[in-house]
Short mmCIF file of C-alpha atoms and ligand atoms in Angstrom, two decimals:
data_model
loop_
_atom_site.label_atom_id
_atom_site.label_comp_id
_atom_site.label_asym_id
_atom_site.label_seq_id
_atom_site.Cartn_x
_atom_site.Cartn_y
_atom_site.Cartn_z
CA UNK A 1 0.00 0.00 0.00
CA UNK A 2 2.47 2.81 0.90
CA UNK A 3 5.01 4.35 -1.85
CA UNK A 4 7.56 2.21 -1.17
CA UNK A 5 9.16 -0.78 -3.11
CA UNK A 6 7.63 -4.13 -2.20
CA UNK A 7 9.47 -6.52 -0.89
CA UNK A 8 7.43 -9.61 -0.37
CA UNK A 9 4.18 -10.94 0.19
CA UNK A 10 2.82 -13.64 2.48
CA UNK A 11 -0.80 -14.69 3.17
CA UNK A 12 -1.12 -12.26 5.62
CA UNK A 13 1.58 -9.73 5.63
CA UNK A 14 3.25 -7.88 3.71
CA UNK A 15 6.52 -6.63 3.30
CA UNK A 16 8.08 -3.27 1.65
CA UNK A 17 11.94 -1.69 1.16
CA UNK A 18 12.66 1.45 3.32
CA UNK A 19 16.50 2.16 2.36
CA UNK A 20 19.09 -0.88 2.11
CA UNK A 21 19.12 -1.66 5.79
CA UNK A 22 15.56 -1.20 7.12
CA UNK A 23 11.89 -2.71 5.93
CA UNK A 24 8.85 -1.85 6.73
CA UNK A 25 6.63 -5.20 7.85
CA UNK A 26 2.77 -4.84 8.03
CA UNK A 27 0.26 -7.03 9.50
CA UNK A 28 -2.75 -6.96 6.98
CA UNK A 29 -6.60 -8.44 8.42
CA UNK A 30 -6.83 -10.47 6.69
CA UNK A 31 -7.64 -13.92 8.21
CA UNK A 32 -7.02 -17.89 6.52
CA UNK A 33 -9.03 -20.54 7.58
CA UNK A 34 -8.10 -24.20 6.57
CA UNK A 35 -5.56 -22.34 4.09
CA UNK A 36 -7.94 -20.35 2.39
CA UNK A 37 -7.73 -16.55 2.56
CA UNK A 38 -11.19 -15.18 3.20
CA UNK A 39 -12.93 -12.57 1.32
CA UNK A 40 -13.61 -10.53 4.46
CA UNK A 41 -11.05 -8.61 6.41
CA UNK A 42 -11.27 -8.82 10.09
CA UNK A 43 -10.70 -5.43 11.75
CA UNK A 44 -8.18 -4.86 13.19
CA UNK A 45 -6.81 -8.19 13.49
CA UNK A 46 -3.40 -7.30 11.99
CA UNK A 47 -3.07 -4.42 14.69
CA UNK A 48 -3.62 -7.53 17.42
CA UNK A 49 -0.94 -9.48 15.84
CA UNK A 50 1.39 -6.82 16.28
CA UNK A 51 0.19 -6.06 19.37
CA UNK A 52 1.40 -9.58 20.67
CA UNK A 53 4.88 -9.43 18.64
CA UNK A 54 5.76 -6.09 19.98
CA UNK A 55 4.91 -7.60 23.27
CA UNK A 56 6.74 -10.44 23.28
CA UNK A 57 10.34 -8.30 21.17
CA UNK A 58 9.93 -6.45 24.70
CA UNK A 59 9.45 -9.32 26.95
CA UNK A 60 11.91 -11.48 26.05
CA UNK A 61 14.56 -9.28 25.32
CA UNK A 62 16.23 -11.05 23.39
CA UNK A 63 18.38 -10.36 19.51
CA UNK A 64 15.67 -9.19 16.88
CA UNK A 65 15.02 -7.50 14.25
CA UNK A 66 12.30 -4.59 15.62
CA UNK A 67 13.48 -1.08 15.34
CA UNK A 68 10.65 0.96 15.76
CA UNK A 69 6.87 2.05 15.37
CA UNK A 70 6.94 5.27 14.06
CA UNK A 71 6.64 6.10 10.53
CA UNK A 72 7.15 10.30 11.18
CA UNK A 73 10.39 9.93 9.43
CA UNK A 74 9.55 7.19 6.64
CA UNK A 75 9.70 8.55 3.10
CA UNK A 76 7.15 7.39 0.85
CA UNK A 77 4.14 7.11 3.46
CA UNK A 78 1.74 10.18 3.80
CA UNK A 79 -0.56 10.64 6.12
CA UNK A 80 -3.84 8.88 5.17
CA UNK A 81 -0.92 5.54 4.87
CA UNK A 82 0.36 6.53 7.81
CA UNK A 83 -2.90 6.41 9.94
CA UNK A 84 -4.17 3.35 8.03
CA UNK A 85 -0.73 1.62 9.10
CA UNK A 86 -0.21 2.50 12.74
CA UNK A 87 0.04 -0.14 15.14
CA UNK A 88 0.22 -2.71 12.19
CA UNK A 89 3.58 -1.83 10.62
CA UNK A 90 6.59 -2.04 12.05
CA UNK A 91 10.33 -0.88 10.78
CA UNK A 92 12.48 -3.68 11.40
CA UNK A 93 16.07 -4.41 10.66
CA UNK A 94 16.73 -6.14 7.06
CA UNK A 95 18.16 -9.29 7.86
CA UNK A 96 19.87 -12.37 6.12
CA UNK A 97 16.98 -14.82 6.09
CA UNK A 98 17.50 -18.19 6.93
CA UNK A 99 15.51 -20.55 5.03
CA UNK A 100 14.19 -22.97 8.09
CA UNK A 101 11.23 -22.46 10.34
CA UNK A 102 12.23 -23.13 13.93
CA UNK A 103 9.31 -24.93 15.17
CA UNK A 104 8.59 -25.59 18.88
CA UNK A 105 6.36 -28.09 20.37
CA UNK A 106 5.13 -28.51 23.85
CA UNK A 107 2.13 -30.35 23.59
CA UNK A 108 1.45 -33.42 20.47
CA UNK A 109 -1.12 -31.59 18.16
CA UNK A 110 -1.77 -30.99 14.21
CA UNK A 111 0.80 -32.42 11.42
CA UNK A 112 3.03 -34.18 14.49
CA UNK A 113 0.19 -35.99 15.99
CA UNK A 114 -0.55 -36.94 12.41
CA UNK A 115 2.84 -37.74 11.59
CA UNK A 116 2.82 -39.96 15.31
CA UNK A 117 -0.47 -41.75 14.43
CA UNK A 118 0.81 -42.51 10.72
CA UNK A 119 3.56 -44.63 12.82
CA UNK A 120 6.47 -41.25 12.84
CA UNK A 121 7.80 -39.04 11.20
CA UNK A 122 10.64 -35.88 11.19
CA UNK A 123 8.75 -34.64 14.41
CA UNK A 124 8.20 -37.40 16.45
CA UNK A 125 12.29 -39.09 16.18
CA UNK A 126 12.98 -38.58 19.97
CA UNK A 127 9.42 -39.22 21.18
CA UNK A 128 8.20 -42.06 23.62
CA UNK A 129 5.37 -44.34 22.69
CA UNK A 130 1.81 -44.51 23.75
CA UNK A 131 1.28 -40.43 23.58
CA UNK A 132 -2.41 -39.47 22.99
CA UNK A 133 -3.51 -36.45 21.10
CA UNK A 134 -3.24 -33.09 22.37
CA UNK A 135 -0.93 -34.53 25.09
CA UNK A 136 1.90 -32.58 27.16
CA UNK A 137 5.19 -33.77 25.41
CA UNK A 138 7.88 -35.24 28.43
CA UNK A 139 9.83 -32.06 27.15
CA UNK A 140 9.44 -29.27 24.33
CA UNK A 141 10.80 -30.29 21.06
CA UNK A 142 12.59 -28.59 18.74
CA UNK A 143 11.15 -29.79 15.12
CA UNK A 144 12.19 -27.74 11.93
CA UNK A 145 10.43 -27.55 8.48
CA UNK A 146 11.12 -25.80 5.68
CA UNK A 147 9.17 -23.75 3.34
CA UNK A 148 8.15 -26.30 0.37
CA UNK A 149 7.31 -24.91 -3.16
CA UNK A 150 3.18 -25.60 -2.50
CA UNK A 151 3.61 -22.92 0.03
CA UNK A 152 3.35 -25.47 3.11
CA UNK A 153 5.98 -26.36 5.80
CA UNK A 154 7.20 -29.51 5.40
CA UNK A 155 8.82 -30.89 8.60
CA UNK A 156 12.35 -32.36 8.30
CA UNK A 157 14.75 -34.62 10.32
CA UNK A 158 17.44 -33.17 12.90
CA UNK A 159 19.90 -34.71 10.43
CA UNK A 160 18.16 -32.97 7.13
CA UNK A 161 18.92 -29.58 9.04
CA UNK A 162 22.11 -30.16 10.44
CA UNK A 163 22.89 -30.35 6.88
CA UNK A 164 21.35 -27.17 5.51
CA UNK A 165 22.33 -25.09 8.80
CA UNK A 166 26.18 -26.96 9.85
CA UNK A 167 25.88 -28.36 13.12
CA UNK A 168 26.97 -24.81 15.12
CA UNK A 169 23.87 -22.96 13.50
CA UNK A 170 21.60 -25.98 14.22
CA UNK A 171 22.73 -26.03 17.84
CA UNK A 172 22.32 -22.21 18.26
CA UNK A 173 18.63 -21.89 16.38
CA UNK A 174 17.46 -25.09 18.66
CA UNK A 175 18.93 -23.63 21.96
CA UNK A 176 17.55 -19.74 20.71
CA UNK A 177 14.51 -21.69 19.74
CA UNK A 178 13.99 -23.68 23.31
CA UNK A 179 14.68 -20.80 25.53
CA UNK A 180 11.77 -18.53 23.70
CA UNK A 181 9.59 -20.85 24.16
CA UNK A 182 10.04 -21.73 27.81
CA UNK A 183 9.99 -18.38 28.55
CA UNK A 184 7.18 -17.40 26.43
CA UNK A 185 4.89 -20.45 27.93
CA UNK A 186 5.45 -20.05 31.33
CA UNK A 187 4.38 -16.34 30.94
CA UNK A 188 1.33 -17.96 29.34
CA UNK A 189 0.76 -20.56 31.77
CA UNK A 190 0.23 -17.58 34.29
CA UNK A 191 -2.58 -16.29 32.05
CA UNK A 192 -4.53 -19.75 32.03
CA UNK A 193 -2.90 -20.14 28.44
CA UNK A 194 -1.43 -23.08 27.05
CA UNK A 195 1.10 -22.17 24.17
CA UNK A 196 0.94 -25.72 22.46
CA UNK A 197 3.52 -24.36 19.80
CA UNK A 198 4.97 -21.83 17.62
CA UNK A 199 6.61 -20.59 15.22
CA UNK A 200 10.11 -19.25 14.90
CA UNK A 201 12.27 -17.11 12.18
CA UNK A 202 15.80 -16.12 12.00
CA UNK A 203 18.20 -13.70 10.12
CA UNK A 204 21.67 -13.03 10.48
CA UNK A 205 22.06 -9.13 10.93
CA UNK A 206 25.53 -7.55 11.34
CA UNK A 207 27.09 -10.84 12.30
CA UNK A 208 24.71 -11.05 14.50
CA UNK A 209 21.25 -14.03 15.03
CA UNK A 210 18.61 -12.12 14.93
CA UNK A 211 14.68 -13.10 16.02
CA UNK A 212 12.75 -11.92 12.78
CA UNK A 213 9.44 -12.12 11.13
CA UNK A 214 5.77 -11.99 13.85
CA UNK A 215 6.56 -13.84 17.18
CA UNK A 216 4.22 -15.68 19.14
CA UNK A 217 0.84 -14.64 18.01
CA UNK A 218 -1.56 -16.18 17.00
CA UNK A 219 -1.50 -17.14 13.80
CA UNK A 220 2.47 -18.24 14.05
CA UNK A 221 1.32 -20.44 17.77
CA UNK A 222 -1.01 -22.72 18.72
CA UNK A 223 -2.80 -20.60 22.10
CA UNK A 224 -5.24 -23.14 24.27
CA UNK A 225 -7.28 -21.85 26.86
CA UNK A 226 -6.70 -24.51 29.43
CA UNK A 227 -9.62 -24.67 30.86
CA UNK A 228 -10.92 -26.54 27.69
CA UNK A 229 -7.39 -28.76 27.08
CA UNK A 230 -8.29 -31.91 27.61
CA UNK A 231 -5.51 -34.57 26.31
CA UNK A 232 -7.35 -37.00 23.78
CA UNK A 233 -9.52 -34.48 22.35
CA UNK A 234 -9.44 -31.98 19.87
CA UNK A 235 -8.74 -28.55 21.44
CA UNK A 236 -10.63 -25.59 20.30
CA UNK A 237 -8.55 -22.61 19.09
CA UNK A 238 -8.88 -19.48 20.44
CA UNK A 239 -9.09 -16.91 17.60
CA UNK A 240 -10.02 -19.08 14.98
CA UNK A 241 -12.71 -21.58 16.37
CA UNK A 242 -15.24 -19.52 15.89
CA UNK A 243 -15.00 -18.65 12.11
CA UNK A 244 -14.18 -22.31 11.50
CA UNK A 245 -17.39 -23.34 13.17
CA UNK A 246 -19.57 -20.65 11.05
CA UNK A 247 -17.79 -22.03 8.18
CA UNK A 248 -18.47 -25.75 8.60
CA UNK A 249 -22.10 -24.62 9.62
CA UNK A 250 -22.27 -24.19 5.85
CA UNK A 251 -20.89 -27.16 4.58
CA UNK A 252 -18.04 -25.01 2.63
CA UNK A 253 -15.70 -28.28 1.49
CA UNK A 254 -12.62 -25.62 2.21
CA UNK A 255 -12.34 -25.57 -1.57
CA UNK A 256 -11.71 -21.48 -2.97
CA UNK A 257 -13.76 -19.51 -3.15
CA UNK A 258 -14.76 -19.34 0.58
CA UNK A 259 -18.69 -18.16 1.23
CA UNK A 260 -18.87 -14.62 2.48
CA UNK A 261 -18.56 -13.95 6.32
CA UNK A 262 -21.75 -12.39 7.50
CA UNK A 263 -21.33 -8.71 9.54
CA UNK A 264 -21.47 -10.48 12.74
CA UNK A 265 -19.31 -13.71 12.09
CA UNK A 266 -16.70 -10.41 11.10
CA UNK A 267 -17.76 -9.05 14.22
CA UNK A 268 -17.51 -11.90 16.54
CA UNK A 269 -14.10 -13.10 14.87
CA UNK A 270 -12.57 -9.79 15.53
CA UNK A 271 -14.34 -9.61 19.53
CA UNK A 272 -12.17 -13.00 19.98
CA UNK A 273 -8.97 -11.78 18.23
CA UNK A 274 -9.45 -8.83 20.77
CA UNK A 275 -9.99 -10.83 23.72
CA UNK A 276 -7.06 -13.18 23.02
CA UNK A 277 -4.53 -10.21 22.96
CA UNK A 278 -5.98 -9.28 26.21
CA UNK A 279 -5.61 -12.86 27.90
CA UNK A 280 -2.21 -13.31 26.22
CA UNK A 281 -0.36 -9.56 26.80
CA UNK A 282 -2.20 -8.94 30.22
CA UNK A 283 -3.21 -5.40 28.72
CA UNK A 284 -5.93 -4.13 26.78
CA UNK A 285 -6.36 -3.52 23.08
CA UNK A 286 -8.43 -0.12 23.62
CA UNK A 287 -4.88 0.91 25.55
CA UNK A 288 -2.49 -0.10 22.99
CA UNK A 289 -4.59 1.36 19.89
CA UNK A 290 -4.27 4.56 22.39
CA UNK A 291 -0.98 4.33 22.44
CA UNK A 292 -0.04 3.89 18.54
C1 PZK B 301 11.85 -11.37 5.35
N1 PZK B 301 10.22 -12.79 4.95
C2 PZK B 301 9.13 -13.73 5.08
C3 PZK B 301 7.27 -12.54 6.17
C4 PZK B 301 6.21 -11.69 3.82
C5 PZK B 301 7.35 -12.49 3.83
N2 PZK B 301 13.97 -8.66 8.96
C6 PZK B 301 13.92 -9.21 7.70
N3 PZK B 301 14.95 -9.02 6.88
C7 PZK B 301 14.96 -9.53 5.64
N4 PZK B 301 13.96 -10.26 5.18
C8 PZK B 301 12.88 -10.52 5.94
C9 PZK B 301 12.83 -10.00 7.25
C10 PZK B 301 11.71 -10.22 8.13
N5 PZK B 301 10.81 -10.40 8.81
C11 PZK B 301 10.93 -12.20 5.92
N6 PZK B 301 10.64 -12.40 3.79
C12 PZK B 301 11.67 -11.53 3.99
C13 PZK B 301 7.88 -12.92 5.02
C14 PZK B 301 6.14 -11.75 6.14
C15 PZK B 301 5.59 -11.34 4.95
F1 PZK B 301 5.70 -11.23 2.69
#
């Protein structure tokens, strides 16, 4: 949207050049469900998402690649951009992109339960037998993928990415990786929030490993409320349970094109997407859009 070169696109966000060393990453609202871009935006849900990320760059304190919110100084965004971006873009530090996801796994849900109950796969090498679904893994796991041409992850061995990464860069990502996530779950664990798993990325900036991309929200992590975890059973989502249910209510067979969300199915999605950046950040959304 703004004046500025674009960079890259993903379902979801989007991503533009400011000069050779900065980008500007935005958070669109619009919302996939069973890997289908709807037609309708959800308000404000790309404000939430950044919300959580610029929580969690605080929080955790740890290498990344956020610089900044404001876009006073940004050539190439005027001011009806401007107010149509804040407190969905971010200027963040251009980074050498490496080409794995660092995925972490508490809990045994989605393509590594499948993988387990197809008899194992990438994810499940240094799991015990006899887990049920939706169970607490002994320990987190760190379980890689990378980026396949059909535009989904596809999970690979330890050995697969100690080959693409060397074994020091493997070591570093999975220890980086770990340490997020404990941190990141207990903090959630306080909230009555599970964080089943998430999502990592990582760039090399001036020699140095940077944290990149959205961290921990909700559409990179799995968020349970953990009131309603109960191991063996599917475990509603928090943001997107709701849509999914209106869209099953149709009978959609999650082929494109995706029926129309009515004004309150919008309405509702975007009440839950509010709530669950109030359960996960402790803080309220009114506050933060104050505040951007
Ligand atoms: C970068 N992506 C993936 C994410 C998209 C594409 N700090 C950075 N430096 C250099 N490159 C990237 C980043 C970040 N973040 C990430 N592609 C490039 C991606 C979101 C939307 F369109």
């Amino acid at each position: 949207m703004p004046a500025l070169p674009h960079l890259a696109s993903g379902k979801v966000r989007e991503i533009y050049e400011i000069d050779a060393d900065r980008l500007l990453f935005v958070a669109t609202d619009r919302i996939s469900a069973y890997d289908v871009i709807l037609t309708q935006p959800i308000p404000d849900k790309g404000r939430v998402l950044t919300g959580v990320s610029l929580h969690f760059f605080d929080l955790l304190d740890t290498p990344n690649h956020f610089l900044s919110t404001d876009l006073s100084a940004i050539e190439g965004v005027d001011d009806r951009e401007r107010e149509e971006l804040a407190g969905r873009a971010m200027v963040v530090r251009r980074a050498e992109v490496i080409p794995i996801e660092c995925v972490v796994r508490g809990y045994l849900y989605g393509s590594s339960w499948k993988e387990y109950q197809a008899g194992g796969g990438p994810t499940t090498e240094h799991l015990p037998p006899g887990l049920k679904m939706a169970d607490k893994l002994p320990e987190p796991i760190f379980t890689p993928a990378t980026k396949a041409q059909s535009g989904h992850d596809e999970n690979i061995t330890e050995d697969q990415t100690r080959q693409i990464l060397g074994d020091d860069l493997y070591e570093e990502l999975r220890r980086r990786s770990l340490d997020i996530y404990s941190r990141a779950s207990d903090y959630a664990a306080e909230r009555g929030v599970i964080l089943a798993d998430t999502k990592f990325e990582f760039g090399h900036a001036d020699g140095e490993l940077v944290l990149i991309d959205e961290v921990l929200t909700p559409d990179s992590s799995r968020y349970w409320p953990a009131d309603e975890w109960q191991p063996g059973h599917p475990v509603p989502s928090f943001d997107k349970q709701y849509v999914r249910d209106w869209l099953d209510s149709t009978g959609w067979d999650h082929e494109p094109p995706p029926p129309d969300l009515p004004d309150d199915v919008v309405a509702g999605t975007r009440a839950r997407y509010v709530d669950a950046y109030a359960k996960i950040t402790g803080r309220s959304f009114t506050d933060y859009l104050a505040g951007r």
